[in-house]
Amino acid sequence: GAGVSQTPSNKVTEKGKYVELRCDPISGHTALYWYRQSLGQGPEFLIYFQGTGAADDSGLPNDRFFAVRPEGSVSTLKIQRTERGDSAVYLCASSPRGMGGYTFGSGTRLTVV
Amino acid sequence: SQQGEEDPQALSIQEGENATMNCSYKTSINNLQWYRQNSGRGLVHLILIRSNEREKHSGRLRVTLDTSKKSSSLLITASRAADTASYFCATDPPGAGSYQLTFGKGTKLSVIP
């Protein structure tokens, strides 16, 4: 597609549930990133993929968070046993070869109640 | 953790005036980028300035970088109501394959028609 697509745009879930957030990057972009943005803050890095592999997952806050990109295009961010503190906007971005300005998606607003 | 600090946190100006936002950071950088965000969702890449550049222009945008002071400024000339948004600076560290952006908390700009 023309841009980075993220689905769903909004997700409300109950504490303790499992959620999956999807990112469809720009075709041909080998680099894909996940960021999390809490209210009133700038985005914070979670994980970076180059192709199919997670080149850097140092930003994942704990082992409840996991992300995959099995075919080197679409990525899924998975959160187990959600907590209220996980509520945030989850942003995905892609770029060619990990360089230069990113193209961000519109984000998924996750609310854990 | 946030590296950049934007200043001011909020700025309100009349349409047609210039808007200046500043960003300070703490560690050495490879590049510094500015992004715009509307309504807390997707970020739009505005401009990238490399660590060996001092000034860059793009349309009504002018960015300066002073690596000795670890600071950057974004100037929007002849502002329009449509420029109302939050503006973030983001840095990436030096080194081959640097990709992880560290964002500041942003400046919320309001342009009054």
PDB file of C-alpha atoms in Angstrom:
ATOM      1  CA  GLY A   1       0.000   0.000   0.000  1.00  0.00           C
ATOM      2  CA  ALA A   2       0.896   3.661  -0.106  1.00  0.00           C
ATOM      3  CA  GLY A   3       1.459   4.010   3.609  1.00  0.00           C
ATOM      4  CA  VAL A   4       1.963   2.053   6.807  1.00  0.00           C
ATOM      5  CA  SER A   5      -1.300   0.472   7.873  1.00  0.00           C
ATOM      6  CA  GLN A   6      -2.081  -0.443  11.471  1.00  0.00           C
ATOM      7  CA  THR A   7      -5.065  -2.398  12.679  1.00  0.00           C
ATOM      8  CA  PRO A   8      -7.136  -2.086  14.705  1.00  0.00           C
ATOM      9  CA  SER A   9      -7.109   1.688  15.137  1.00  0.00           C
ATOM     10  CA  ASN A  10      -8.590   1.311  18.605  1.00  0.00           C
ATOM     11  CA  LYS A  11      -8.653  -1.653  20.958  1.00  0.00           C
ATOM     12  CA  VAL A  12     -10.289  -1.881  24.357  1.00  0.00           C
ATOM     13  CA  THR A  13      -9.490  -4.984  26.351  1.00  0.00           C
ATOM     14  CA  GLU A  14      -9.908  -6.220  29.875  1.00  0.00           C
ATOM     15  CA  LYS A  15      -6.992  -6.536  32.243  1.00  0.00           C
ATOM     16  CA  GLY A  16      -5.388  -9.942  31.907  1.00  0.00           C
ATOM     17  CA  LYS A  17      -6.456 -10.547  28.303  1.00  0.00           C
ATOM     18  CA  TYR A  18      -4.191 -11.189  25.306  1.00  0.00           C
ATOM     19  CA  VAL A  19      -4.065  -8.744  22.391  1.00  0.00           C
ATOM     20  CA  GLU A  20      -2.473  -8.662  18.964  1.00  0.00           C
ATOM     21  CA  LEU A  21      -1.712  -5.474  17.077  1.00  0.00           C
ATOM     22  CA  ARG A  22      -0.965  -5.625  13.376  1.00  0.00           C
ATOM     23  CA  CYS A  23       1.314  -3.521  11.191  1.00  0.00           C
ATOM     24  CA  ASP A  24       1.486  -3.632   7.397  1.00  0.00           C
ATOM     25  CA  PRO A  25       4.542  -1.648   6.268  1.00  0.00           C
ATOM     26  CA  ILE A  26       5.233   0.057   2.981  1.00  0.00           C
ATOM     27  CA  SER A  27       5.988  -2.514   0.312  1.00  0.00           C
ATOM     28  CA  GLY A  28       9.723  -3.000  -0.085  1.00  0.00           C
ATOM     29  CA  HIS A  29      10.687  -1.456   3.249  1.00  0.00           C
ATOM     30  CA  THR A  30      12.946  -3.969   4.936  1.00  0.00           C
ATOM     31  CA  ALA A  31      13.125  -2.184   8.270  1.00  0.00           C
ATOM     32  CA  LEU A  32      10.137  -2.135  10.632  1.00  0.00           C
ATOM     33  CA  TYR A  33       9.847  -0.579  14.078  1.00  0.00           C
ATOM     34  CA  TRP A  34       7.412  -0.586  16.947  1.00  0.00           C
ATOM     35  CA  TYR A  35       7.147   2.352  19.315  1.00  0.00           C
ATOM     36  CA  ARG A  36       4.833   3.032  22.247  1.00  0.00           C
ATOM     37  CA  GLN A  37       3.556   6.471  23.159  1.00  0.00           C
ATOM     38  CA  SER A  38       1.972   7.220  26.501  1.00  0.00           C
ATOM     39  CA  LEU A  39      -0.179  10.289  27.019  1.00  0.00           C
ATOM     40  CA  GLY A  40       1.844  13.494  27.022  1.00  0.00           C
ATOM     41  CA  GLN A  41       5.083  11.725  26.128  1.00  0.00           C
ATOM     42  CA  GLY A  42       7.109  11.160  23.005  1.00  0.00           C
ATOM     43  CA  PRO A  43       7.224   7.722  21.404  1.00  0.00           C
ATOM     44  CA  GLU A  44       9.524   5.167  23.016  1.00  0.00           C
ATOM     45  CA  PHE A  45      11.318   2.454  21.075  1.00  0.00           C
ATOM     46  CA  LEU A  46      10.164  -1.137  21.536  1.00  0.00           C
ATOM     47  CA  ILE A  47      11.641  -3.330  18.796  1.00  0.00           C
ATOM     48  CA  TYR A  48      13.303  -3.170  15.380  1.00  0.00           C
ATOM     49  CA  PHE A  49      13.132  -5.733  12.588  1.00  0.00           C
ATOM     50  CA  GLN A  50      15.445  -5.970   9.629  1.00  0.00           C
ATOM     51  CA  GLY A  51      13.753  -8.436   7.344  1.00  0.00           C
ATOM     52  CA  THR A  52      12.281 -11.319   9.308  1.00  0.00           C
ATOM     53  CA  GLY A  53      14.545 -11.113  12.329  1.00  0.00           C
ATOM     54  CA  ALA A  54      14.311  -8.907  15.383  1.00  0.00           C
ATOM     55  CA  ALA A  55      17.582  -7.006  15.187  1.00  0.00           C
ATOM     56  CA  ASP A  56      16.984  -5.226  18.480  1.00  0.00           C
ATOM     57  CA  ASP A  57      14.244  -5.959  21.010  1.00  0.00           C
ATOM     58  CA  SER A  58      15.864  -4.088  23.870  1.00  0.00           C
ATOM     59  CA  GLY A  59      12.913  -1.716  24.220  1.00  0.00           C
ATOM     60  CA  LEU A  60      10.335  -4.388  25.043  1.00  0.00           C
ATOM     61  CA  PRO A  61       9.388  -3.657  28.660  1.00  0.00           C
ATOM     62  CA  ASN A  62       9.059  -7.276  29.811  1.00  0.00           C
ATOM     63  CA  ASP A  63       8.403 -10.801  28.608  1.00  0.00           C
ATOM     64  CA  ARG A  64       4.670 -10.180  28.238  1.00  0.00           C
ATOM     65  CA  PHE A  65       5.534  -8.347  25.021  1.00  0.00           C
ATOM     66  CA  PHE A  66       6.555 -10.181  21.884  1.00  0.00           C
ATOM     67  CA  ALA A  67       6.625  -9.308  18.182  1.00  0.00           C
ATOM     68  CA  VAL A  68       7.001 -11.310  15.007  1.00  0.00           C
ATOM     69  CA  ARG A  69       7.518 -10.642  11.331  1.00  0.00           C
ATOM     70  CA  PRO A  70       7.539 -14.122   9.805  1.00  0.00           C
ATOM     71  CA  GLU A  71       7.683 -13.229   6.119  1.00  0.00           C
ATOM     72  CA  GLY A  72       9.536  -9.961   6.333  1.00  0.00           C
ATOM     73  CA  SER A  73       6.516  -7.767   5.696  1.00  0.00           C
ATOM     74  CA  VAL A  74       3.527  -7.736   8.096  1.00  0.00           C
ATOM     75  CA  SER A  75       4.401  -7.626  11.782  1.00  0.00           C
ATOM     76  CA  THR A  76       2.303  -8.476  14.830  1.00  0.00           C
ATOM     77  CA  LEU A  77       2.930  -7.113  18.307  1.00  0.00           C
ATOM     78  CA  LYS A  78       1.575  -9.474  20.929  1.00  0.00           C
ATOM     79  CA  ILE A  79       0.856  -8.542  24.536  1.00  0.00           C
ATOM     80  CA  GLN A  80      -0.020 -11.225  27.061  1.00  0.00           C
ATOM     81  CA  ARG A  81      -1.805 -10.708  30.377  1.00  0.00           C
ATOM     82  CA  THR A  82      -2.427  -7.052  29.654  1.00  0.00           C
ATOM     83  CA  GLU A  83      -2.155  -4.536  32.474  1.00  0.00           C
ATOM     84  CA  ARG A  84      -3.670  -1.066  32.789  1.00  0.00           C
ATOM     85  CA  GLY A  85      -0.184   0.404  32.426  1.00  0.00           C
ATOM     86  CA  ASP A  86      -0.013  -1.036  28.903  1.00  0.00           C
ATOM     87  CA  SER A  87      -2.606   1.515  27.788  1.00  0.00           C
ATOM     88  CA  ALA A  88      -0.952   3.696  25.138  1.00  0.00           C
ATOM     89  CA  VAL A  89      -0.803   4.342  21.433  1.00  0.00           C
ATOM     90  CA  TYR A  90       1.317   1.711  19.717  1.00  0.00           C
ATOM     91  CA  LEU A  91       2.999   3.075  16.623  1.00  0.00           C
ATOM     92  CA  CYS A  92       4.569   1.134  13.803  1.00  0.00           C
ATOM     93  CA  ALA A  93       6.998   2.622  11.279  1.00  0.00           C
ATOM     94  CA  SER A  94       8.977   1.358   8.332  1.00  0.00           C
ATOM     95  CA  SER A  95      11.922   2.585   6.317  1.00  0.00           C
ATOM     96  CA  PRO A  96      14.137   1.357   3.515  1.00  0.00           C
ATOM     97  CA  ARG A  97      17.120  -0.528   4.974  1.00  0.00           C
ATOM     98  CA  GLY A  98      16.832   1.149   8.385  1.00  0.00           C
ATOM     99  CA  MET A  99      18.082   4.531   7.274  1.00  0.00           C
ATOM    100  CA  GLY A 100      16.628   7.981   6.972  1.00  0.00           C
ATOM    101  CA  GLY A 101      13.222   9.251   7.948  1.00  0.00           C
ATOM    102  CA  TYR A 102      10.615   6.766   8.945  1.00  0.00           C
ATOM    103  CA  THR A 103       7.050   6.519   7.716  1.00  0.00           C
ATOM    104  CA  PHE A 104       4.735   5.983  10.647  1.00  0.00           C
ATOM    105  CA  GLY A 105       1.318   4.410  10.693  1.00  0.00           C
ATOM    106  CA  SER A 106      -1.625   6.060  12.452  1.00  0.00           C
ATOM    107  CA  GLY A 107      -1.186   3.840  15.461  1.00  0.00           C
ATOM    108  CA  THR A 108      -3.359   1.566  17.551  1.00  0.00           C
ATOM    109  CA  ARG A 109      -4.787   3.119  20.691  1.00  0.00           C
ATOM    110  CA  LEU A 110      -4.865   0.340  23.285  1.00  0.00           C
ATOM    111  CA  THR A 111      -6.975   0.823  26.388  1.00  0.00           C
ATOM    112  CA  VAL A 112      -6.826  -1.777  29.131  1.00  0.00           C
ATOM    113  CA  VAL A 113      -9.762  -1.541  31.543  1.00  0.00           C
TER     114      VAL A 113
ATOM    115  CA  SER B   1      14.119   6.964  28.279  1.00  0.00           C
ATOM    116  CA  GLN B   2      13.709  10.320  26.578  1.00  0.00           C
ATOM    117  CA  GLN B   3      16.839  11.960  25.233  1.00  0.00           C
ATOM    118  CA  GLY B   4      15.424  15.104  23.675  1.00  0.00           C
ATOM    119  CA  GLU B   5      13.729  17.888  25.532  1.00  0.00           C
ATOM    120  CA  GLU B   6      11.629  20.267  23.506  1.00  0.00           C
ATOM    121  CA  ASP B   7      11.128  23.809  24.598  1.00  0.00           C
ATOM    122  CA  PRO B   8       8.614  25.292  25.036  1.00  0.00           C
ATOM    123  CA  GLN B   9       6.163  22.551  26.015  1.00  0.00           C
ATOM    124  CA  ALA B  10       3.333  24.581  24.500  1.00  0.00           C
ATOM    125  CA  LEU B  11       3.268  27.540  22.131  1.00  0.00           C
ATOM    126  CA  SER B  12       0.328  29.619  20.962  1.00  0.00           C
ATOM    127  CA  ILE B  13       0.703  32.122  18.122  1.00  0.00           C
ATOM    128  CA  GLN B  14      -1.401  34.042  15.621  1.00  0.00           C
ATOM    129  CA  GLU B  15      -1.641  32.877  12.050  1.00  0.00           C
ATOM    130  CA  GLY B  16       1.087  34.466   9.953  1.00  0.00           C
ATOM    131  CA  GLU B  17       3.598  34.670  12.791  1.00  0.00           C
ATOM    132  CA  ASN B  18       6.736  32.550  12.969  1.00  0.00           C
ATOM    133  CA  ALA B  19       6.999  29.661  15.412  1.00  0.00           C
ATOM    134  CA  THR B  20      10.306  28.561  16.912  1.00  0.00           C
ATOM    135  CA  MET B  21      10.734  25.336  18.844  1.00  0.00           C
ATOM    136  CA  ASN B  22      13.923  24.148  20.452  1.00  0.00           C
ATOM    137  CA  CYS B  23      15.290  20.716  21.231  1.00  0.00           C
ATOM    138  CA  SER B  24      18.167  19.733  23.481  1.00  0.00           C
ATOM    139  CA  TYR B  25      19.692  16.277  23.726  1.00  0.00           C
ATOM    140  CA  LYS B  26      22.246  14.575  25.902  1.00  0.00           C
ATOM    141  CA  THR B  27      24.471  12.194  23.953  1.00  0.00           C
ATOM    142  CA  SER B  28      26.274  12.202  20.612  1.00  0.00           C
ATOM    143  CA  ILE B  29      24.057  11.781  17.585  1.00  0.00           C
ATOM    144  CA  ASN B  30      24.217  10.632  14.008  1.00  0.00           C
ATOM    145  CA  ASN B  31      21.146  12.479  12.774  1.00  0.00           C
ATOM    146  CA  LEU B  32      18.414  14.628  14.247  1.00  0.00           C
ATOM    147  CA  GLN B  33      14.920  14.558  12.828  1.00  0.00           C
ATOM    148  CA  TRP B  34      11.765  16.567  13.402  1.00  0.00           C
ATOM    149  CA  TYR B  35       8.309  15.014  13.252  1.00  0.00           C
ATOM    150  CA  ARG B  36       4.794  16.423  13.456  1.00  0.00           C
ATOM    151  CA  GLN B  37       1.889  14.650  15.117  1.00  0.00           C
ATOM    152  CA  ASN B  38      -1.758  15.529  14.783  1.00  0.00           C
ATOM    153  CA  SER B  39      -4.260  14.479  17.422  1.00  0.00           C
ATOM    154  CA  GLY B  40      -1.894  12.059  19.148  1.00  0.00           C
ATOM    155  CA  ARG B  41      -1.757   9.587  16.275  1.00  0.00           C
ATOM    156  CA  GLY B  42       0.663   8.983  13.402  1.00  0.00           C
ATOM    157  CA  LEU B  43       3.830  11.018  13.128  1.00  0.00           C
ATOM    158  CA  VAL B  44       4.840  12.714   9.905  1.00  0.00           C
ATOM    159  CA  HIS B  45       8.520  13.089   9.101  1.00  0.00           C
ATOM    160  CA  LEU B  46       9.375  16.727   8.419  1.00  0.00           C
ATOM    161  CA  ILE B  47      13.106  17.033   8.034  1.00  0.00           C
ATOM    162  CA  LEU B  48      16.383  15.268   8.839  1.00  0.00           C
ATOM    163  CA  ILE B  49      19.633  17.050   9.573  1.00  0.00           C
ATOM    164  CA  ARG B  50      22.914  15.184   9.810  1.00  0.00           C
ATOM    165  CA  SER B  51      25.426  15.783  12.561  1.00  0.00           C
ATOM    166  CA  ASN B  52      27.837  17.455  10.123  1.00  0.00           C
ATOM    167  CA  GLU B  53      25.195  19.920   8.902  1.00  0.00           C
ATOM    168  CA  ARG B  54      24.379  23.213  10.597  1.00  0.00           C
ATOM    169  CA  GLU B  55      21.240  24.359   8.822  1.00  0.00           C
ATOM    170  CA  LYS B  56      18.632  22.916   6.514  1.00  0.00           C
ATOM    171  CA  HIS B  57      15.562  24.307   4.787  1.00  0.00           C
ATOM    172  CA  SER B  58      12.416  22.675   3.481  1.00  0.00           C
ATOM    173  CA  GLY B  59       9.626  24.959   2.315  1.00  0.00           C
ATOM    174  CA  ARG B  60       8.531  27.041   5.322  1.00  0.00           C
ATOM    175  CA  LEU B  61      10.704  24.974   7.676  1.00  0.00           C
ATOM    176  CA  ARG B  62      14.185  25.880   8.806  1.00  0.00           C
ATOM    177  CA  VAL B  63      16.172  23.598  11.081  1.00  0.00           C
ATOM    178  CA  THR B  64      19.453  24.421  12.766  1.00  0.00           C
ATOM    179  CA  LEU B  65      21.777  22.096  14.621  1.00  0.00           C
ATOM    180  CA  ASP B  66      24.507  23.022  17.092  1.00  0.00           C
ATOM    181  CA  THR B  67      26.326  19.866  18.106  1.00  0.00           C
ATOM    182  CA  SER B  68      28.597  21.749  20.517  1.00  0.00           C
ATOM    183  CA  LYS B  69      25.518  22.801  22.504  1.00  0.00           C
ATOM    184  CA  LYS B  70      23.624  19.585  21.730  1.00  0.00           C
ATOM    185  CA  SER B  71      20.653  21.577  20.537  1.00  0.00           C
ATOM    186  CA  SER B  72      18.458  22.087  17.512  1.00  0.00           C
ATOM    187  CA  SER B  73      15.731  24.512  16.568  1.00  0.00           C
ATOM    188  CA  LEU B  74      12.783  24.243  14.222  1.00  0.00           C
ATOM    189  CA  LEU B  75      11.418  27.455  12.721  1.00  0.00           C
ATOM    190  CA  ILE B  76       8.089  27.487  10.928  1.00  0.00           C
ATOM    191  CA  THR B  77       7.623  30.717   9.007  1.00  0.00           C
ATOM    192  CA  ALA B  78       4.300  32.345   8.138  1.00  0.00           C
ATOM    193  CA  SER B  79       2.372  29.841  10.253  1.00  0.00           C
ATOM    194  CA  ARG B  80      -1.065  28.582   9.250  1.00  0.00           C
ATOM    195  CA  ALA B  81      -3.904  27.121  11.274  1.00  0.00           C
ATOM    196  CA  ALA B  82      -3.092  23.768   9.670  1.00  0.00           C
ATOM    197  CA  ASP B  83       0.320  23.832  11.388  1.00  0.00           C
ATOM    198  CA  THR B  84      -1.451  23.238  14.706  1.00  0.00           C
ATOM    199  CA  ALA B  85       0.059  19.981  15.982  1.00  0.00           C
ATOM    200  CA  SER B  86       2.675  18.565  18.329  1.00  0.00           C
ATOM    201  CA  TYR B  87       6.265  18.665  17.129  1.00  0.00           C
ATOM    202  CA  PHE B  88       8.921  16.203  18.248  1.00  0.00           C
ATOM    203  CA  CYS B  89      12.635  16.027  17.747  1.00  0.00           C
ATOM    204  CA  ALA B  90      14.217  12.601  17.512  1.00  0.00           C
ATOM    205  CA  THR B  91      17.852  11.560  17.552  1.00  0.00           C
ATOM    206  CA  ASP B  92      19.690   8.423  16.597  1.00  0.00           C
ATOM    207  CA  PRO B  93      23.101   7.474  17.959  1.00  0.00           C
ATOM    208  CA  PRO B  94      26.292   7.365  15.891  1.00  0.00           C
ATOM    209  CA  GLY B  95      27.494   4.078  14.504  1.00  0.00           C
ATOM    210  CA  ALA B  96      26.840   1.879  11.550  1.00  0.00           C
ATOM    211  CA  GLY B  97      23.251   0.838  11.217  1.00  0.00           C
ATOM    212  CA  SER B  98      21.984   3.298  13.797  1.00  0.00           C
ATOM    213  CA  TYR B  99      18.214   3.190  13.659  1.00  0.00           C
ATOM    214  CA  GLN B 100      16.761   3.529  17.141  1.00  0.00           C
ATOM    215  CA  LEU B 101      15.164   6.933  17.504  1.00  0.00           C
ATOM    216  CA  THR B 102      14.927   8.648  20.862  1.00  0.00           C
ATOM    217  CA  PHE B 103      12.136  11.205  20.977  1.00  0.00           C
ATOM    218  CA  GLY B 104      11.586  14.195  23.197  1.00  0.00           C
ATOM    219  CA  LYS B 105       8.285  15.013  24.875  1.00  0.00           C
ATOM    220  CA  GLY B 106       7.249  17.422  22.153  1.00  0.00           C
ATOM    221  CA  THR B 107       6.056  20.993  21.749  1.00  0.00           C
ATOM    222  CA  LYS B 108       2.333  21.523  21.315  1.00  0.00           C
ATOM    223  CA  LEU B 109       1.826  24.325  18.798  1.00  0.00           C
ATOM    224  CA  SER B 110      -1.497  26.116  18.442  1.00  0.00           C
ATOM    225  CA  VAL B 111      -1.904  28.533  15.536  1.00  0.00           C
ATOM    226  CA  ILE B 112      -4.888  30.800  16.019  1.00  0.00           C
ATOM    227  CA  PRO B 113      -6.679  31.912  12.823  1.00  0.00           C
TER     228      PRO B 113
END
